[in-house]
mmCIF file of C-alpha atoms and ligand atoms in Angstrom:
data_model
loop_
_atom_site.group_PDB
_atom_site.id
_atom_site.type_symbol
_atom_site.label_atom_id
_atom_site.label_comp_id
_atom_site.label_asym_id
_atom_site.label_seq_id
_atom_site.Cartn_x
_atom_site.Cartn_y
_atom_site.Cartn_z
ATOM 1 C CA MET A 1 -39.343 31.985 -110.796
ATOM 2 C CA SER A 2 -40.916 34.630 -113.016
ATOM 3 C CA PRO A 3 -40.547 34.367 -116.805
ATOM 4 C CA GLY A 4 -38.076 37.246 -116.604
ATOM 5 C CA ASP A 5 -35.690 35.155 -114.535
ATOM 6 C CA ARG A 6 -35.332 32.634 -117.319
ATOM 7 C CA ARG A 7 -34.235 35.154 -119.922
ATOM 8 C CA GLY A 8 -30.544 35.029 -120.668
ATOM 9 C CA LYS A 9 -28.472 38.033 -119.661
ATOM 10 C CA LEU A 10 -26.104 38.864 -122.481
ATOM 11 C CA VAL A 11 -23.475 41.513 -123.152
ATOM 12 C CA VAL A 12 -22.118 41.794 -126.686
ATOM 13 C CA GLY A 13 -19.196 43.963 -127.729
ATOM 14 C CA ASN A 14 -19.502 45.462 -131.199
ATOM 15 C CA TRP A 15 -15.986 46.443 -132.159
ATOM 16 C CA LYS A 16 -17.226 48.087 -135.392
ATOM 17 C CA MET A 17 -14.299 48.824 -137.755
ATOM 18 C CA ASN A 18 -11.699 48.994 -135.022
ATOM 19 C CA GLY A 19 -8.779 46.834 -134.040
ATOM 20 C CA SER A 20 -5.471 45.421 -135.153
ATOM 21 C CA ARG A 21 -3.967 42.006 -134.542
ATOM 22 C CA ALA A 22 -1.916 43.356 -131.650
ATOM 23 C CA ALA A 23 -4.701 45.449 -130.144
ATOM 24 C CA ASN A 24 -7.181 42.562 -130.399
ATOM 25 C CA ALA A 25 -4.827 40.176 -128.610
ATOM 26 C CA ALA A 26 -4.316 42.638 -125.760
ATOM 27 C CA LEU A 27 -8.035 43.426 -125.496
ATOM 28 C CA LEU A 28 -9.081 39.760 -125.430
ATOM 29 C CA ALA A 29 -6.384 38.877 -122.907
ATOM 30 C CA GLY A 30 -7.741 41.612 -120.644
ATOM 31 C CA VAL A 31 -11.354 40.483 -120.987
ATOM 32 C CA LYS A 32 -10.419 36.829 -120.459
ATOM 33 C CA ALA A 33 -8.475 37.733 -117.344
ATOM 34 C CA ALA A 34 -11.612 39.356 -115.902
ATOM 35 C CA SER A 35 -13.826 36.341 -116.742
ATOM 36 C CA PRO A 36 -15.841 34.278 -115.977
ATOM 37 C CA PHE A 37 -18.954 36.432 -115.980
ATOM 38 C CA ALA A 38 -22.401 35.518 -114.709
ATOM 39 C CA ALA A 39 -23.919 36.857 -117.940
ATOM 40 C CA GLY A 40 -23.279 35.507 -121.415
ATOM 41 C CA VAL A 41 -20.578 37.546 -123.149
ATOM 42 C CA ALA A 42 -19.636 37.803 -126.805
ATOM 43 C CA VAL A 43 -17.571 40.011 -129.081
ATOM 44 C CA CYS A 44 -18.581 40.830 -132.658
ATOM 45 C CA VAL A 45 -15.409 41.546 -134.564
ATOM 46 C CA PRO A 46 -14.383 42.604 -138.085
ATOM 47 C CA ALA A 47 -14.520 39.529 -140.346
ATOM 48 C CA PRO A 48 -10.772 39.341 -141.161
ATOM 49 C CA TYR A 49 -10.007 38.811 -137.475
ATOM 50 C CA LEU A 50 -12.468 35.960 -136.915
ATOM 51 C CA ALA A 51 -9.959 33.123 -137.116
ATOM 52 C CA GLU A 52 -7.561 34.762 -134.696
ATOM 53 C CA VAL A 53 -10.312 35.789 -132.302
ATOM 54 C CA ALA A 54 -11.734 32.259 -132.410
ATOM 55 C CA ALA A 55 -8.313 30.868 -131.533
ATOM 56 C CA ALA A 56 -7.803 33.389 -128.733
ATOM 57 C CA LEU A 57 -11.210 32.621 -127.205
ATOM 58 C CA GLN A 58 -11.130 28.843 -127.662
ATOM 59 C CA GLY A 59 -11.836 27.203 -124.322
ATOM 60 C CA SER A 60 -13.133 30.416 -122.739
ATOM 61 C CA ALA A 61 -16.788 31.127 -122.008
ATOM 62 C CA ILE A 62 -16.687 34.175 -124.296
ATOM 63 C CA ALA A 63 -18.436 33.709 -127.636
ATOM 64 C CA TRP A 64 -17.665 35.526 -130.852
ATOM 65 C CA GLY A 65 -19.559 36.742 -133.846
ATOM 66 C CA ALA A 66 -19.629 39.034 -136.840
ATOM 67 C CA GLN A 67 -21.162 42.436 -137.515
ATOM 68 C CA ASP A 68 -23.097 41.670 -140.693
ATOM 69 C CA CYS A 69 -23.790 38.874 -143.161
ATOM 70 C CA SER A 70 -25.085 38.596 -146.689
ATOM 71 C CA SER A 71 -28.715 37.994 -147.543
ATOM 72 C CA HIS A 72 -27.457 35.575 -150.222
ATOM 73 C CA ASP A 73 -26.053 32.058 -149.915
ATOM 74 C CA ALA A 74 -23.122 32.288 -152.349
ATOM 75 C CA GLY A 75 -22.142 33.643 -155.729
ATOM 76 C CA ALA A 76 -21.284 36.898 -157.460
ATOM 77 C CA PHE A 77 -21.611 39.270 -154.503
ATOM 78 C CA THR A 78 -18.224 40.952 -154.287
ATOM 79 C CA GLY A 79 -17.274 41.999 -150.789
ATOM 80 C CA GLU A 80 -20.059 40.071 -149.084
ATOM 81 C CA VAL A 81 -19.601 37.408 -146.406
ATOM 82 C CA SER A 82 -22.165 34.617 -146.106
ATOM 83 C CA ALA A 83 -23.661 33.335 -142.891
ATOM 84 C CA ALA A 84 -22.339 29.858 -143.712
ATOM 85 C CA MET A 85 -18.786 31.257 -143.884
ATOM 86 C CA LEU A 86 -19.221 32.826 -140.461
ATOM 87 C CA ALA A 87 -20.530 29.539 -139.097
ATOM 88 C CA GLU A 88 -17.380 27.810 -140.359
ATOM 89 C CA PHE A 89 -15.351 30.154 -138.156
ATOM 90 C CA GLY A 90 -17.330 29.071 -135.108
ATOM 91 C CA CYS A 91 -19.369 32.271 -134.886
ATOM 92 C CA ARG A 92 -22.314 32.093 -132.563
ATOM 93 C CA TYR A 93 -23.771 35.539 -133.265
ATOM 94 C CA VAL A 94 -24.101 37.966 -136.129
ATOM 95 C CA ILE A 95 -25.400 41.512 -135.838
ATOM 96 C CA VAL A 96 -27.875 42.439 -138.580
ATOM 97 C CA GLY A 97 -29.510 45.770 -139.282
ATOM 98 C CA HIS A 98 -27.184 47.896 -137.201
ATOM 99 C CA SER A 99 -28.212 51.530 -137.651
ATOM 100 C CA GLU A 100 -24.848 52.280 -139.271
ATOM 101 C CA ARG A 101 -25.626 49.727 -141.976
ATOM 102 C CA ARG A 102 -29.167 51.004 -142.319
ATOM 103 C CA ALA A 103 -27.962 54.623 -142.635
ATOM 104 C CA LEU A 104 -24.657 54.245 -144.512
ATOM 105 C CA HIS A 105 -25.463 51.223 -146.660
ATOM 106 C CA GLY A 106 -29.152 51.779 -147.299
ATOM 107 C CA GLU A 107 -30.303 48.573 -145.621
ATOM 108 C CA GLY A 108 -34.063 48.378 -145.223
ATOM 109 C CA ASP A 109 -36.275 46.321 -142.945
ATOM 110 C CA ARG A 110 -36.872 43.531 -145.464
ATOM 111 C CA LEU A 111 -33.168 43.089 -146.252
ATOM 112 C CA VAL A 112 -32.352 43.001 -142.550
ATOM 113 C CA ALA A 113 -34.974 40.294 -142.042
ATOM 114 C CA GLU A 114 -33.516 38.314 -144.968
ATOM 115 C CA LYS A 115 -30.063 38.504 -143.381
ATOM 116 C CA ALA A 116 -31.502 37.281 -140.087
ATOM 117 C CA ALA A 117 -33.121 34.359 -141.928
ATOM 118 C CA LYS A 118 -29.788 33.391 -143.524
ATOM 119 C CA ALA A 119 -28.080 33.602 -140.150
ATOM 120 C CA LEU A 120 -30.662 31.287 -138.587
ATOM 121 C CA ALA A 121 -30.401 28.855 -141.489
ATOM 122 C CA ALA A 122 -26.639 28.666 -140.904
ATOM 123 C CA GLY A 123 -27.127 27.966 -137.206
ATOM 124 C CA LEU A 124 -26.143 31.444 -136.013
ATOM 125 C CA THR A 125 -28.068 33.667 -133.635
ATOM 126 C CA PRO A 126 -28.857 36.962 -135.353
ATOM 127 C CA ILE A 127 -28.831 40.079 -133.199
ATOM 128 C CA VAL A 128 -31.476 42.166 -134.946
ATOM 129 C CA CYS A 129 -31.034 45.893 -134.309
ATOM 130 C CA VAL A 130 -33.907 48.346 -134.158
ATOM 131 C CA GLY A 131 -34.025 51.984 -133.122
ATOM 132 C CA GLU A 132 -35.236 55.444 -134.006
ATOM 133 C CA THR A 133 -33.319 58.538 -135.110
ATOM 134 C CA LEU A 134 -33.392 61.767 -133.126
ATOM 135 C CA ALA A 135 -35.796 63.327 -135.640
ATOM 136 C CA GLN A 136 -38.128 60.336 -135.320
ATOM 137 C CA ARG A 137 -38.030 60.506 -131.521
ATOM 138 C CA GLU A 138 -38.738 64.230 -131.537
ATOM 139 C CA ALA A 139 -41.639 63.656 -133.924
ATOM 140 C CA GLY A 140 -43.122 61.118 -131.505
ATOM 141 C CA GLU A 141 -42.516 58.255 -133.919
ATOM 142 C CA THR A 142 -40.360 55.982 -131.762
ATOM 143 C CA ALA A 143 -43.031 53.362 -131.107
ATOM 144 C CA ALA A 144 -44.095 53.216 -134.745
ATOM 145 C CA VAL A 145 -40.522 52.962 -136.058
ATOM 146 C CA VAL A 146 -39.441 50.120 -133.798
ATOM 147 C CA ALA A 147 -42.772 48.329 -134.335
ATOM 148 C CA ARG A 148 -42.218 48.472 -138.095
ATOM 149 C CA GLN A 149 -38.605 47.252 -137.793
ATOM 150 C CA LEU A 150 -39.496 44.367 -135.480
ATOM 151 C CA GLY A 151 -42.598 43.610 -137.537
ATOM 152 C CA ALA A 152 -40.541 43.030 -140.688
ATOM 153 C CA ALA A 153 -38.415 40.459 -138.864
ATOM 154 C CA ILE A 154 -41.492 38.738 -137.414
ATOM 155 C CA GLU A 155 -43.168 38.633 -140.809
ATOM 156 C CA LEU A 156 -40.279 36.795 -142.464
ATOM 157 C CA LEU A 157 -38.977 34.697 -139.563
ATOM 158 C CA ALA A 158 -42.353 33.712 -138.073
ATOM 159 C CA ASP A 159 -41.788 31.459 -135.048
ATOM 160 C CA ARG A 160 -38.012 31.525 -135.550
ATOM 161 C CA ILE A 161 -38.073 35.047 -134.098
ATOM 162 C CA GLY A 162 -37.814 33.062 -130.861
ATOM 163 C CA ASP A 163 -34.248 32.084 -131.844
ATOM 164 C CA THR A 164 -33.049 35.664 -132.257
ATOM 165 C CA VAL A 165 -31.764 38.396 -129.993
ATOM 166 C CA ILE A 166 -33.177 41.905 -130.436
ATOM 167 C CA ALA A 167 -31.080 44.994 -129.742
ATOM 168 C CA TYR A 168 -32.786 48.333 -129.194
ATOM 169 C CA GLU A 169 -30.297 51.019 -130.148
ATOM 170 C CA PRO A 170 -31.680 54.552 -130.353
ATOM 171 C CA VAL A 171 -29.607 56.090 -133.140
ATOM 172 C CA TRP A 172 -29.208 59.366 -131.231
ATOM 173 C CA ALA A 173 -27.526 57.515 -128.365
ATOM 174 C CA ILE A 174 -24.912 55.681 -130.441
ATOM 175 C CA GLY A 175 -21.399 57.010 -129.978
ATOM 176 C CA THR A 176 -22.758 60.329 -128.715
ATOM 177 C CA GLY A 177 -22.334 59.906 -124.983
ATOM 178 C CA LYS A 178 -26.108 60.505 -124.719
ATOM 179 C CA THR A 179 -27.780 57.453 -123.220
ATOM 180 C CA ALA A 180 -31.483 56.808 -123.186
ATOM 181 C CA SER A 181 -32.539 57.049 -119.554
ATOM 182 C CA PRO A 182 -33.307 53.664 -118.014
ATOM 183 C CA ALA A 183 -37.013 54.586 -118.105
ATOM 184 C CA GLU A 184 -36.907 55.687 -121.760
ATOM 185 C CA ALA A 185 -35.128 52.495 -122.776
ATOM 186 C CA GLU A 186 -37.405 50.316 -120.650
ATOM 187 C CA ALA A 187 -40.507 51.803 -122.273
ATOM 188 C CA VAL A 188 -39.326 50.678 -125.717
ATOM 189 C CA HIS A 189 -38.143 47.291 -124.459
ATOM 190 C CA ALA A 190 -41.529 46.699 -122.838
ATOM 191 C CA GLN A 191 -43.246 47.574 -126.115
ATOM 192 C CA LEU A 192 -41.037 45.132 -128.041
ATOM 193 C CA ARG A 193 -41.599 42.411 -125.446
ATOM 194 C CA SER A 194 -45.358 42.790 -125.511
ATOM 195 C CA ARG A 195 -45.374 42.507 -129.308
ATOM 196 C CA LEU A 196 -43.288 39.317 -129.041
ATOM 197 C CA ALA A 197 -45.611 38.019 -126.328
ATOM 198 C CA THR A 198 -48.502 38.094 -128.784
ATOM 199 C CA LEU A 199 -46.646 35.411 -130.789
ATOM 200 C CA SER A 200 -45.604 32.809 -128.224
ATOM 201 C CA PRO A 201 -44.093 32.430 -124.757
ATOM 202 C CA ARG A 202 -40.833 31.435 -126.465
ATOM 203 C CA ALA A 203 -40.771 34.647 -128.506
ATOM 204 C CA ALA A 204 -41.528 36.666 -125.380
ATOM 205 C CA ALA A 205 -38.545 35.078 -123.622
ATOM 206 C CA ILE A 206 -35.805 36.197 -126.034
ATOM 207 C CA SER A 207 -33.101 38.542 -124.837
ATOM 208 C CA ILE A 208 -33.643 42.214 -125.699
ATOM 209 C CA LEU A 209 -30.414 44.190 -125.404
ATOM 210 C CA TYR A 210 -29.985 47.942 -125.070
ATOM 211 C CA GLY A 211 -27.238 49.718 -127.000
ATOM 212 C CA GLY A 212 -26.108 53.326 -127.153
ATOM 213 C CA SER A 213 -23.379 54.869 -124.991
ATOM 214 C CA VAL A 214 -23.473 52.095 -122.373
ATOM 215 C CA LYS A 215 -20.565 52.693 -119.979
ATOM 216 C CA PRO A 216 -19.473 51.136 -116.678
ATOM 217 C CA ASP A 217 -21.232 53.904 -114.746
ATOM 218 C CA ASN A 218 -24.657 53.570 -116.386
ATOM 219 C CA ALA A 219 -24.763 49.842 -117.181
ATOM 220 C CA ALA A 220 -26.222 48.623 -113.887
ATOM 221 C CA SER A 221 -29.161 51.043 -113.930
ATOM 222 C CA LEU A 222 -30.004 50.136 -117.540
ATOM 223 C CA PHE A 223 -29.614 46.391 -117.001
ATOM 224 C CA GLY A 224 -31.702 46.625 -113.834
ATOM 225 C CA GLN A 225 -34.841 47.387 -115.852
ATOM 226 C CA ALA A 226 -37.417 44.613 -116.097
ATOM 227 C CA ASN A 227 -37.184 44.165 -119.874
ATOM 228 C CA ILE A 228 -33.516 44.993 -120.494
ATOM 229 C CA ASP A 229 -31.523 41.769 -120.674
ATOM 230 C CA GLY A 230 -28.074 43.197 -121.312
ATOM 231 C CA GLY A 231 -26.303 45.399 -123.791
ATOM 232 C CA LEU A 232 -24.764 45.843 -127.203
ATOM 233 C CA ILE A 233 -21.643 47.836 -126.492
ATOM 234 C CA GLY A 234 -19.676 49.919 -128.985
ATOM 235 C CA GLY A 235 -16.920 52.242 -127.790
ATOM 236 C CA ALA A 236 -16.629 50.812 -124.287
ATOM 237 C CA SER A 237 -16.086 47.298 -125.686
ATOM 238 C CA LEU A 238 -12.674 48.409 -126.971
ATOM 239 C CA ASN A 239 -11.380 48.873 -123.434
ATOM 240 C CA ALA A 240 -10.946 45.595 -121.535
ATOM 241 C CA GLU A 241 -11.475 47.127 -118.115
ATOM 242 C CA HIS A 242 -14.611 49.037 -119.174
ATOM 243 C CA PHE A 243 -16.073 46.104 -121.090
ATOM 244 C CA ALA A 244 -15.445 43.709 -118.204
ATOM 245 C CA ALA A 245 -17.106 46.122 -115.790
ATOM 246 C CA ILE A 246 -20.177 46.294 -118.060
ATOM 247 C CA CYS A 247 -20.249 42.484 -118.329
ATOM 248 C CA LYS A 248 -20.163 42.250 -114.553
ATOM 249 C CA ALA A 249 -23.086 44.680 -114.286
ATOM 250 C CA ALA A 250 -25.341 42.329 -116.274
HETATM 251 P P1 LIG B 301 -21.608 53.033 -128.474
HETATM 252 O O1 LIG B 301 -21.619 52.123 -127.281
HETATM 253 O O2 LIG B 301 -20.246 53.449 -128.899
HETATM 254 O O3 LIG B 301 -22.569 54.176 -128.309
HETATM 255 O O4 LIG B 301 -22.176 52.161 -129.709
HETATM 256 C C1 LIG B 301 -23.351 51.460 -129.559
HETATM 257 C C2 LIG B 301 -23.502 50.565 -130.731
HETATM 258 O O5 LIG B 301 -23.738 51.017 -131.838
HETATM 259 C C3 LIG B 301 -23.330 49.127 -130.529
HETATM 260 O O6 LIG B 301 -23.752 48.402 -131.637
#
């Protein structure tokens, strides 16, 4: 068995700010009906729905998580949700540093790393997002940008980086219908993996997900790459049939 065979395949739906109690129930019923999946599967849902989603998924093999957490433990941080609160709802995962939070909420590399640290301290698995903008790609800066983003997480988390999941999401591919080609994505994943491999075999063995316009018709070719261990799925995770097909491709 090669080291690659031991890495967990994982598909995570990021619902973003979508859903309603009725729509969520229908979506989860559809995904559950298509399960079990060979890969690990999770959905990261808006925080107000966590209790209901937890109840709907209880007893299934599908995990759930949140889309962000605070870099603080508790206190006067209006609107924030702590990692410990998410853990109380049975969350397994929390996305940190999604490009939408970096771009729309001014989150920088250090803050993202601090959020990941809080998630780990609460017993959650942070899904740390990295990725370049179109301008950065066109300027030939992709490798430097993702190295800096991953580097900030490594600097703060040290060996606990081995308890995270990394998601490479090129910003220009998110919600645009433009996917990185399997070779383009693989090149970045291989770079991230080799950086992790300089730390420890455990760090090198974490799951690195690809995100950005993953659909049922392109999932298998992306997930077939040596260093792509699954996906972080936006739009297609809102359709039970499409999400299940992507989960089956992993
Ligand atoms: P899309 O799959 O809609 O492109 O979104 C990707 C994403 O941002 C997942 O976090």
